[in-house]
Amino acid sequence: MTDSSGTDNRKPEHSGTSRRTGPALPSRAVTLCVFAAVLVAGLVLAVACGGSPGGGKGDGGQRADSSSRPHPAKPQRIWNRHPGSVAAVGDSITRGFDACSLLSDCTKVSWATGTDATVESLAARLADGPAGGDAKDSKDGKGEKNGGDGKDSEGDGGDGNFATSGAVMADLPAQMRKAARSAPDLVTVMIGANDACRPSVQQMTSVEEFRAGFQEAMRTLRAAQPRTQVYVSSVPDLKRLWEQGRDNPIGRRVWGLGICQSMLKDPQAVDGAAQQRRQQVQDRVVAYNSVLKQECAKDLRCRYDNGAVFRYRFTEDELSRWDWFHPNKAGQRSLAELAYRQIVAKRPEG
């Protein structure tokens, strides 16, 4: 129907299907769609060309750039395989205790600095070998043999041997201070057996104290002699020594006087408690050797024997007939051979 004004006010007819192909978009929506399409196209082009939305290189570009950057060089270990002078620190083994006579030191047969021709100590072997070595700063291969002139303000160590019988790790810093005064090219370290050889397992040196003592000894040496090399021997296998002497009547009697009771007490006892006690000592020695390896690795001029002494199978013929525990001359010679082989090797064995 048409009103009097002539205007058709009928509602538009609707049907189930619209003839239009889609709703008409406002002009603003069209503009946004066009802008989005352009932006997406730009991002695709940037990625294809190696760019990134942030204006820099993409992940692939970053990887390529970082891989081409020079990496810091790993510090090189410094080792002169033929040092000219040797000093020794440690315990009774390095002093040659019970190797020549009962209850006495015998430094002339020491594996490290001894002069006995039948032992042919480390110092003697190095003196007979080539002078100098691989390290550019090895004092040109020069040095005073066997620890220099041997002068020491406290009167000991005249042969370069600053070890003391009965020493434990806590004693090592003082020994190292004495050894440093002779300015040796090399200091040998063999200590730790007495830290495990205590009247009881409860009295063994803790692993933490053992580590702290070795760290202090190294700091003491480095403060005085930053270029001196250090050769560190592993602690011997005390359980192996017990196995070698436990059936010997003389050995049992001597051990009963108080030698290394944490391991050697009641040597023929094989009950559960005795076995547990010995295993505790063995475990502690293994832990000590781990400490020596770890701490030595932190110093570029330190070489650990990688367990060579610990693994060495001492026989009855290499043990003292006075205590069936300390190395005799043959045992000292074996220790010298082990050390020499490790020191002159291009890389540590083991």
Short mmCIF file of N, CA, C and O in Angstrom, two decimals, residues 87-97 105 107 110-113 156-157 160-179 187-195 210 214 217 230-236 292 326:
data_model
loop_
_atom_site.label_atom_id
_atom_site.label_comp_id
_atom_site.label_asym_id
_atom_site.label_seq_id
_atom_site.Cartn_x
_atom_site.Cartn_y
_atom_site.Cartn_z
N ALA A 87 112.66 -32.55 43.69
CA ALA A 87 112.47 -32.55 45.13
C ALA A 87 111.29 -33.46 45.44
O ALA A 87 110.42 -33.66 44.59
N ALA A 88 111.27 -34.02 46.64
CA ALA A 88 110.22 -34.98 46.99
C ALA A 88 109.57 -34.61 48.31
O ALA A 88 110.24 -34.19 49.26
N VAL A 89 108.25 -34.76 48.36
CA VAL A 89 107.50 -34.58 49.60
C VAL A 89 106.61 -35.80 49.78
O VAL A 89 106.30 -36.51 48.82
N GLY A 90 106.23 -36.07 51.02
CA GLY A 90 105.37 -37.22 51.25
C GLY A 90 105.60 -37.88 52.60
O GLY A 90 105.90 -37.21 53.59
N ASP A 91 105.50 -39.20 52.63
CA ASP A 91 105.53 -39.94 53.90
C ASP A 91 106.67 -40.96 53.91
O ASP A 91 107.66 -40.82 53.20
N SER A 92 106.51 -41.99 54.72
CA SER A 92 107.59 -42.96 54.97
C SER A 92 108.01 -43.73 53.73
O SER A 92 109.16 -44.17 53.64
N ILE A 93 107.12 -43.91 52.78
CA ILE A 93 107.51 -44.63 51.57
C ILE A 93 108.61 -43.87 50.84
O ILE A 93 109.61 -44.45 50.41
N THR A 94 108.44 -42.57 50.72
CA THR A 94 109.44 -41.74 50.04
C THR A 94 110.71 -41.62 50.87
O THR A 94 111.79 -41.35 50.32
N ARG A 95 110.62 -41.83 52.17
CA ARG A 95 111.81 -41.81 53.03
C ARG A 95 112.56 -43.14 53.01
O ARG A 95 113.64 -43.25 53.61
N GLY A 96 112.02 -44.15 52.37
CA GLY A 96 112.67 -45.46 52.36
C GLY A 96 112.62 -46.15 53.70
O GLY A 96 113.52 -46.95 54.04
N PHE A 97 111.58 -45.92 54.47
CA PHE A 97 111.46 -46.48 55.82
C PHE A 97 111.44 -48.00 55.76
O PHE A 97 110.75 -48.62 54.95
N ASP A 105 114.65 -44.70 58.54
CA ASP A 105 114.59 -44.14 57.19
C ASP A 105 115.86 -44.52 56.44
O ASP A 105 116.93 -44.71 57.04
N THR A 107 116.97 -42.86 53.01
CA THR A 107 116.67 -42.02 51.85
C THR A 107 117.51 -42.33 50.63
O THR A 107 117.13 -41.99 49.51
N SER A 110 115.41 -44.17 48.27
CA SER A 110 114.10 -43.59 47.95
C SER A 110 113.83 -43.64 46.45
O SER A 110 114.70 -43.32 45.64
N TRP A 111 112.65 -44.01 46.10
CA TRP A 111 112.23 -44.08 44.69
C TRP A 111 112.35 -42.73 44.00
O TRP A 111 112.56 -42.67 42.77
N ALA A 112 112.23 -41.65 44.77
CA ALA A 112 112.18 -40.31 44.16
C ALA A 112 113.55 -39.68 43.98
O ALA A 112 113.90 -39.23 42.89
N THR A 113 114.34 -39.63 45.06
CA THR A 113 115.61 -38.87 45.01
C THR A 113 116.81 -39.67 45.47
O THR A 113 117.89 -39.11 45.65
N ASP A 156 116.90 -29.99 57.05
CA ASP A 156 116.63 -31.29 56.45
C ASP A 156 116.43 -31.12 54.95
O ASP A 156 116.42 -30.02 54.42
N GLY A 157 116.30 -32.22 54.26
CA GLY A 157 116.09 -32.16 52.82
C GLY A 157 117.35 -31.90 52.03
O GLY A 157 117.28 -31.45 50.89
N GLY A 160 117.24 -33.32 48.72
CA GLY A 160 116.01 -33.02 47.98
C GLY A 160 114.81 -33.78 48.48
O GLY A 160 113.73 -33.66 47.90
N ASN A 161 114.96 -34.56 49.55
CA ASN A 161 113.88 -35.36 50.08
C ASN A 161 113.31 -34.67 51.32
O ASN A 161 113.92 -34.68 52.39
N PHE A 162 112.14 -34.08 51.18
CA PHE A 162 111.51 -33.33 52.27
C PHE A 162 110.34 -34.10 52.89
O PHE A 162 109.58 -33.55 53.68
N ALA A 163 110.19 -35.37 52.52
CA ALA A 163 109.15 -36.20 53.12
C ALA A 163 109.49 -36.52 54.57
O ALA A 163 110.65 -36.40 54.98
N THR A 164 108.50 -36.93 55.34
CA THR A 164 108.72 -37.33 56.73
C THR A 164 107.90 -38.58 57.02
O THR A 164 106.73 -38.68 56.61
N SER A 165 108.50 -39.52 57.71
CA SER A 165 107.78 -40.74 58.07
C SER A 165 106.63 -40.41 59.00
O SER A 165 106.77 -39.62 59.93
N GLY A 166 105.49 -41.01 58.74
CA GLY A 166 104.30 -40.76 59.54
C GLY A 166 103.49 -39.56 59.09
O GLY A 166 102.45 -39.26 59.69
N ALA A 167 103.91 -38.88 58.04
CA ALA A 167 103.22 -37.67 57.60
C ALA A 167 101.82 -37.98 57.07
O ALA A 167 101.58 -39.02 56.46
N VAL A 168 100.91 -37.04 57.31
CA VAL A 168 99.57 -37.09 56.74
C VAL A 168 99.40 -35.86 55.86
O VAL A 168 100.27 -35.00 55.79
N MET A 169 98.26 -35.78 55.19
CA MET A 169 98.05 -34.68 54.25
C MET A 169 98.17 -33.31 54.91
O MET A 169 98.63 -32.35 54.28
N ALA A 170 97.78 -33.21 56.16
CA ALA A 170 97.87 -31.92 56.85
C ALA A 170 99.31 -31.43 56.98
O ALA A 170 99.55 -30.23 57.16
N ASP A 171 100.28 -32.34 56.85
CA ASP A 171 101.69 -31.97 56.94
C ASP A 171 102.26 -31.52 55.60
O ASP A 171 103.38 -31.00 55.53
N LEU A 172 101.53 -31.73 54.52
CA LEU A 172 102.08 -31.48 53.19
C LEU A 172 102.38 -30.00 52.92
O LEU A 172 103.41 -29.71 52.30
N PRO A 173 101.55 -29.05 53.34
CA PRO A 173 101.89 -27.65 53.05
C PRO A 173 103.25 -27.23 53.59
O PRO A 173 104.02 -26.54 52.90
N ALA A 174 103.59 -27.66 54.81
CA ALA A 174 104.89 -27.30 55.39
C ALA A 174 106.02 -27.95 54.60
O ALA A 174 107.07 -27.33 54.36
N GLN A 175 105.84 -29.21 54.18
CA GLN A 175 106.85 -29.86 53.37
C GLN A 175 107.02 -29.14 52.03
O GLN A 175 108.14 -28.96 51.53
N MET A 176 105.91 -28.75 51.43
CA MET A 176 105.96 -28.08 50.14
C MET A 176 106.67 -26.74 50.25
O MET A 176 107.39 -26.32 49.33
N ARG A 177 106.49 -26.08 51.37
CA ARG A 177 107.18 -24.79 51.58
C ARG A 177 108.69 -24.99 51.60
O ARG A 177 109.44 -24.20 51.02
N LYS A 178 109.14 -26.05 52.25
CA LYS A 178 110.57 -26.35 52.29
C LYS A 178 111.09 -26.70 50.89
O LYS A 178 112.14 -26.24 50.46
N ALA A 179 110.33 -27.54 50.19
CA ALA A 179 110.76 -27.96 48.86
C ALA A 179 110.85 -26.77 47.91
O ALA A 179 111.75 -26.71 47.07
N VAL A 187 108.49 -31.41 41.63
CA VAL A 187 108.24 -31.91 42.98
C VAL A 187 107.38 -33.16 42.87
O VAL A 187 106.34 -33.15 42.20
N THR A 188 107.82 -34.25 43.49
CA THR A 188 107.01 -35.46 43.53
C THR A 188 106.23 -35.51 44.83
O THR A 188 106.73 -35.12 45.88
N VAL A 189 105.00 -35.99 44.74
CA VAL A 189 104.11 -36.08 45.91
C VAL A 189 103.61 -37.51 46.04
O VAL A 189 103.02 -38.06 45.11
N MET A 190 103.88 -38.11 47.19
CA MET A 190 103.28 -39.42 47.51
C MET A 190 102.87 -39.38 48.97
O MET A 190 103.70 -39.47 49.88
N ILE A 191 101.58 -39.22 49.19
CA ILE A 191 101.08 -39.09 50.56
C ILE A 191 99.62 -39.53 50.60
O ILE A 191 98.93 -39.51 49.57
N GLY A 192 99.16 -39.95 51.77
CA GLY A 192 97.77 -40.35 51.92
C GLY A 192 97.58 -41.68 52.62
O GLY A 192 96.53 -41.94 53.21
N ALA A 193 98.63 -42.53 52.59
CA ALA A 193 98.48 -43.84 53.24
C ALA A 193 98.25 -43.69 54.74
O ALA A 193 97.43 -44.41 55.33
N ASN A 194 98.96 -42.74 55.36
CA ASN A 194 98.80 -42.56 56.81
C ASN A 194 97.47 -41.90 57.17
O ASN A 194 97.03 -42.01 58.32
N ASP A 195 96.85 -41.23 56.22
CA ASP A 195 95.53 -40.65 56.48
C ASP A 195 94.49 -41.75 56.61
O ASP A 195 93.50 -41.59 57.33
N PHE A 210 91.20 -33.90 53.59
CA PHE A 210 92.25 -34.35 52.67
C PHE A 210 92.35 -33.38 51.48
O PHE A 210 93.45 -32.96 51.09
N PHE A 214 95.56 -30.75 50.44
CA PHE A 214 96.25 -30.77 49.15
C PHE A 214 96.13 -29.40 48.47
O PHE A 214 97.10 -28.91 47.86
N ALA A 217 98.60 -27.08 50.02
CA ALA A 217 99.96 -27.40 49.61
C ALA A 217 100.26 -26.85 48.22
O ALA A 217 101.34 -26.30 47.96
N VAL A 230 104.58 -30.59 39.17
CA VAL A 230 104.21 -31.45 40.28
C VAL A 230 103.77 -32.80 39.72
O VAL A 230 102.89 -32.88 38.85
N TYR A 231 104.40 -33.86 40.22
CA TYR A 231 103.99 -35.22 39.86
C TYR A 231 103.35 -35.84 41.10
O TYR A 231 103.97 -35.95 42.16
N VAL A 232 102.10 -36.25 40.97
CA VAL A 232 101.33 -36.76 42.11
C VAL A 232 101.09 -38.25 41.95
O VAL A 232 100.47 -38.70 40.98
N SER A 233 101.58 -39.02 42.90
CA SER A 233 101.37 -40.46 42.91
C SER A 233 100.06 -40.79 43.63
O SER A 233 99.68 -40.13 44.59
N SER A 234 99.39 -41.80 43.15
CA SER A 234 98.19 -42.27 43.85
C SER A 234 98.58 -42.97 45.14
O SER A 234 99.71 -43.41 45.33
N VAL A 235 97.62 -43.04 46.06
CA VAL A 235 97.83 -43.74 47.33
C VAL A 235 97.84 -45.24 47.06
O VAL A 235 97.00 -45.75 46.32
N PRO A 236 98.80 -45.98 47.62
CA PRO A 236 98.86 -47.44 47.36
C PRO A 236 97.61 -48.16 47.83
O PRO A 236 96.87 -47.68 48.69
N LEU A 292 92.97 -36.39 44.56
CA LEU A 292 94.27 -36.08 43.96
C LEU A 292 94.13 -35.86 42.45
O LEU A 292 94.72 -34.93 41.89
N HIS A 326 106.01 -51.76 54.09
CA HIS A 326 106.70 -50.75 53.29
C HIS A 326 107.49 -51.41 52.16
O HIS A 326 107.96 -52.54 52.31
#
